[in-house]
Coordinates of C-alpha atoms in Angstrom, one line a residue:
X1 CA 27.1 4.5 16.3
X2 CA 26.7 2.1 13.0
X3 CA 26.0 4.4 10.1
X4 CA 23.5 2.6 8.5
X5 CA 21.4 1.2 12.1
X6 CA 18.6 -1.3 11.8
X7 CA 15.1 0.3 12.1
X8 CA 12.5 -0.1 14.7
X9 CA 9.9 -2.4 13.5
X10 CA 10.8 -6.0 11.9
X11 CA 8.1 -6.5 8.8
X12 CA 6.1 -4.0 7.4
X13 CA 4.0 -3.5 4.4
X14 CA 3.0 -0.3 2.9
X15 CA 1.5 0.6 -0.1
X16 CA -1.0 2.3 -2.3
X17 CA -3.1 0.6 -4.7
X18 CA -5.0 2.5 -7.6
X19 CA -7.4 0.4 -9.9
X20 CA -8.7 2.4 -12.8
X21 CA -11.5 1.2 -15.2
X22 CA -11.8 -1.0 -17.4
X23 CA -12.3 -2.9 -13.9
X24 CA -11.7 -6.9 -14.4
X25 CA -12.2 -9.9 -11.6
X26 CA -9.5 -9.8 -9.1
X27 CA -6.1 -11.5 -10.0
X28 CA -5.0 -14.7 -8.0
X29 CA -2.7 -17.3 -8.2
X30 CA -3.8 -18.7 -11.6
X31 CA -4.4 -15.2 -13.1
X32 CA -1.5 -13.5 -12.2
X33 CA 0.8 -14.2 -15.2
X34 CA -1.7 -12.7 -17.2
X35 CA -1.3 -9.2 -15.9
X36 CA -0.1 -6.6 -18.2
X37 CA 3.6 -5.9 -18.3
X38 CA 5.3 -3.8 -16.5
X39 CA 5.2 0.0 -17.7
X40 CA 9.0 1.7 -16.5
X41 CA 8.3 4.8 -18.1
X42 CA 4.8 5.5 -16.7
X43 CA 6.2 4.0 -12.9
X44 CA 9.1 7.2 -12.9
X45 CA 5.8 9.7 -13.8
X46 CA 4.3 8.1 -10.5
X47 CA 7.2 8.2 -8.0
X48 CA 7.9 11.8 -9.1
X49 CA 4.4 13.4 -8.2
X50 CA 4.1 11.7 -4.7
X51 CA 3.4 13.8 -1.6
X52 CA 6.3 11.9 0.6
X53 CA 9.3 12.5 -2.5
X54 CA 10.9 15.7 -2.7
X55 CA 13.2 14.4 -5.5
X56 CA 14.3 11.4 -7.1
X57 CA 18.3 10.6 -7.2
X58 CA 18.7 6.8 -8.5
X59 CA 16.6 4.8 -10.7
X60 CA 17.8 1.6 -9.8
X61 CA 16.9 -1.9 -12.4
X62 CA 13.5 -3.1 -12.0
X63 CA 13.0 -6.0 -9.8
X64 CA 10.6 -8.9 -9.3
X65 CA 7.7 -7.5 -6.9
X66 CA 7.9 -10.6 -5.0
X67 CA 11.5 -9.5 -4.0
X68 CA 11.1 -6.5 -2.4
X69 CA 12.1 -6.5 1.0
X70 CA 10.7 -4.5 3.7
X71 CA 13.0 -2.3 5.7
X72 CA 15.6 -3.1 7.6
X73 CA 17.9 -0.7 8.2
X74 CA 18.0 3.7 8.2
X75 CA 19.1 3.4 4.9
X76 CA 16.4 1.4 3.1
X77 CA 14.0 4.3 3.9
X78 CA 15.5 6.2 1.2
X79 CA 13.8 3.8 -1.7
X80 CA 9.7 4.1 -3.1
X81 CA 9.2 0.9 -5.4
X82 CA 6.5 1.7 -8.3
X83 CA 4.4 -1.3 -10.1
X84 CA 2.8 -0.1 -13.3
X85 CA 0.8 -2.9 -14.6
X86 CA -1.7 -2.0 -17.0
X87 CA -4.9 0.3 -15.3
X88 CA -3.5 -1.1 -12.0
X89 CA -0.6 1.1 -10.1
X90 CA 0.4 0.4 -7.2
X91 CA 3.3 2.5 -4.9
X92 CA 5.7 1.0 -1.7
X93 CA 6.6 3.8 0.8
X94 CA 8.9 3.6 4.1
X95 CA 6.8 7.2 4.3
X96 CA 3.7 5.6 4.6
X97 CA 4.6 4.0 8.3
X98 CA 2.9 5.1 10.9
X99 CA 2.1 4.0 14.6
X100 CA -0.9 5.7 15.2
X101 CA 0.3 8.5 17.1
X102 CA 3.2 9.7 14.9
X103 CA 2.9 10.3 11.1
X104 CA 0.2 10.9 9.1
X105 CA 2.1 10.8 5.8
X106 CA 0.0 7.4 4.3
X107 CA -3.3 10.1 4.7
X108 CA -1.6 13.0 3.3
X109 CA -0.3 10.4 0.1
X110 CA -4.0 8.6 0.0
X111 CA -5.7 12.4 -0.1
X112 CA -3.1 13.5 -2.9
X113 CA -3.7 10.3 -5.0
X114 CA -8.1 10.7 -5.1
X115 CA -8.1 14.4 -5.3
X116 CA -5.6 13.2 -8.7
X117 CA -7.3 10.3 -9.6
X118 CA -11.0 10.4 -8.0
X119 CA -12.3 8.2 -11.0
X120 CA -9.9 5.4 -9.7
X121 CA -10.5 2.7 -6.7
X122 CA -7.6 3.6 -4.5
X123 CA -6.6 1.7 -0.8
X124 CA -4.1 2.9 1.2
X125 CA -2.2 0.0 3.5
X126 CA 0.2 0.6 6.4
X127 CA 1.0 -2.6 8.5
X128 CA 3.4 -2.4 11.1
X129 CA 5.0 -5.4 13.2
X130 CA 7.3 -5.5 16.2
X131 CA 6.5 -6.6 19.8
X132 CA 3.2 -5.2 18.8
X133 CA 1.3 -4.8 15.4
X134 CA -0.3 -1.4 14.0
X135 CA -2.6 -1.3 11.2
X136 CA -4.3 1.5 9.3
X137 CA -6.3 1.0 6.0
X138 CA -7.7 3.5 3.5
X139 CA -10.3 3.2 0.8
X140 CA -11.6 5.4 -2.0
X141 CA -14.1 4.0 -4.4
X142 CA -15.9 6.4 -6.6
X143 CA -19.1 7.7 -5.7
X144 CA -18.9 6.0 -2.5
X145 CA -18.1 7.9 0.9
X146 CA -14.6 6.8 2.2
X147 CA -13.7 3.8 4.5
X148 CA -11.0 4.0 7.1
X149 CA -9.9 1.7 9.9
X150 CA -6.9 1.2 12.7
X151 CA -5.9 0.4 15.5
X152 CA -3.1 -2.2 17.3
X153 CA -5.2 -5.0 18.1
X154 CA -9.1 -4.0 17.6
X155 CA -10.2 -2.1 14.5
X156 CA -11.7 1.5 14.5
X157 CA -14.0 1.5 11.6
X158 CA -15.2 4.7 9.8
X159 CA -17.2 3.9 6.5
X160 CA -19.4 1.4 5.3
X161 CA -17.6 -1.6 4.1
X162 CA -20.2 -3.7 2.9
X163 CA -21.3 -0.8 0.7
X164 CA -18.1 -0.3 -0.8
X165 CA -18.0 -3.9 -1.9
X166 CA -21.3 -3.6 -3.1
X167 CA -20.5 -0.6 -4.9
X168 CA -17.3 -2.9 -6.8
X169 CA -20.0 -5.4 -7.8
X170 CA -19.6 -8.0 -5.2
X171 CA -23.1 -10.0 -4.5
X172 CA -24.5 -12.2 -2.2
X173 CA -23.3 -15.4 -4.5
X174 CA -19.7 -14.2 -5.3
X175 CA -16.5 -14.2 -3.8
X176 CA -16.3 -11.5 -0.3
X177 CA -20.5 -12.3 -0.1
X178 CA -19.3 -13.0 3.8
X179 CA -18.2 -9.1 3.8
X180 CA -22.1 -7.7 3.4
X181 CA -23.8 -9.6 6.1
X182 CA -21.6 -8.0 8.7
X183 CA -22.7 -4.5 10.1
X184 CA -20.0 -1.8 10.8
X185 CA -19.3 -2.6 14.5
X186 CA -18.5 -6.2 13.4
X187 CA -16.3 -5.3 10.6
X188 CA -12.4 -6.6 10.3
X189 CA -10.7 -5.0 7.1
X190 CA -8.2 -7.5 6.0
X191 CA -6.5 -9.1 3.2
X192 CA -9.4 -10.8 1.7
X193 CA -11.3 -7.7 1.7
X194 CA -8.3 -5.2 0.3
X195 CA -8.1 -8.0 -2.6
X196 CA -11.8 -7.6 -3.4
X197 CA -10.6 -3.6 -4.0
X198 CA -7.5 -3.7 -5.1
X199 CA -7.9 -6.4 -8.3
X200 CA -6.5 -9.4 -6.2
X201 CA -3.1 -7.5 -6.0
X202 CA -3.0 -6.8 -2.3
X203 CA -1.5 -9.8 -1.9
X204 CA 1.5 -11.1 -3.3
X205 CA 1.8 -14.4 -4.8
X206 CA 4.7 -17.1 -4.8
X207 CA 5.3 -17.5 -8.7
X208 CA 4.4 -14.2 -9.9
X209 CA 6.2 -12.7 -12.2
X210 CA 5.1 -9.0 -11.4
X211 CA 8.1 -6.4 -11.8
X212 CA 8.3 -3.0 -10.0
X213 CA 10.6 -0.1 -10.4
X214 CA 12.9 1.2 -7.9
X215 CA 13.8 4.8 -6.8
X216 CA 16.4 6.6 -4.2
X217 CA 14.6 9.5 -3.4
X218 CA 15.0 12.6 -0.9
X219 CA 12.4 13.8 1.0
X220 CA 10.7 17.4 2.3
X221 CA 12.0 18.2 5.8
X222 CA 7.9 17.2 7.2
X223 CA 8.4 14.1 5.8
X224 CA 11.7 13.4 6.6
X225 CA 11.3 14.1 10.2
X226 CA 8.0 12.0 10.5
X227 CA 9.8 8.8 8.9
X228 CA 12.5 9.1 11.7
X229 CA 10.0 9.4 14.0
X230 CA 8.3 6.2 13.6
X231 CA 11.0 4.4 12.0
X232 CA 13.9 5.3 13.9
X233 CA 14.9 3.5 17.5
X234 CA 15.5 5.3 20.3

């Protein structure tokens, strides 16, 4: 058996956004190279506190956020890549997978990060392709009860969505107004919407210049065994 074998799902993305105030309009295309630098220093405080790390063994040289791959291979579920851009963090975990029946490490990390930072707007991504696609999305925005949704092909919505956005100062006239007309049975949390939380940096963009820090870590045996469960093949 190869040492290093490939992983179970083809594409994934999995993160954690945290957007603390002074809140500005979302980031896009245009915008992008105007976001603060990135903060090295402040990114190895991040990776270091997380639920899913047990310790961290490698810092490795920053890299271009647009570069990050997702996992292929056993091996690559070793590394948690750390953005640190001004009041904007934002955390990539192989932990966070899930398939909705094994792993609930992205809830256990989305918990830890508002009970540490419940002043902060804070969504929680996993998005897992292969023959079939898994999705599971977590918001936190203060003052505001909490949105979750998931499910393979159909959503399962729990929150208010429109409210959220309302809470964030979205309005009938700006951009996401199609987001409060839509009650909660009708509701589809995407990438549109996770932009209108997250600053505009759910998405990445072609030509930005966004850096992130890299980390081999170990992890708690919990942990470790719910990664293999989702990520590993039979």
């Amino acid at each position: 058996m190869s040492p290093n074998p490939p992983i179970a799902w083809r594409q994934a993305t999995l993160q954690i956004t945290r957007v603390h105030s002074p809140y500005r309009a979302a980031y896009d295309q245009h915008t992008i190279h105007h976001a603060p630098a990135h903060d090295p220093v402040r990114a190895r405080a991040v990776v270091a506190e997380l639920s899913t790390v047990a310790t961290v063994t490698e810092e490795l040289e920053p890299i271009l956020r647009r570069d990050m791959h997702h996992p292929r291979h056993i091996r690559d579920l070793d590394y948690v890549a750390v953005g640190y851009w001004g009041n904007i963090v934002q955390i990539s975990d192989p932990a966070f997978g899930e398939d909705g029946i094994l792993s609930a490490n992205l809830d256990a990390a989305f918990d830890a990060q508002v009970k540490a930072h419940p002043e902060a707007r804070i969504t929680a991504v996993c998005e897992m392709y292969s023959a079939e696609n898994y999705g599971k999305y977590l918001a936190h925005v203060p003052g505001q009860s909490h949105l979750s949704a998931d499910g393979w092909d159909d959503q399962y919505v729990t929150g208010n969505p429109a409210q959220l956005l309302r809470a964030v100062g979205v309005n009938p006239g700006g951009s996401g107004a199609e987001y409060l007309n839509t009650d909660q049975d009708e509701s589809f949390i995407g990438v549109e919407y996770l932009n209108l939380l997250a600053c505009g940096l759910h998405s990445i963009y072609s030509k930005e210049n966004l850096m992130v820090s890299v980390f081999k870590v170990t992890r708690a045996e919990d942990v470790q065994e719910a990664i293999d469960d989702v990520w590993r093949r039979d």
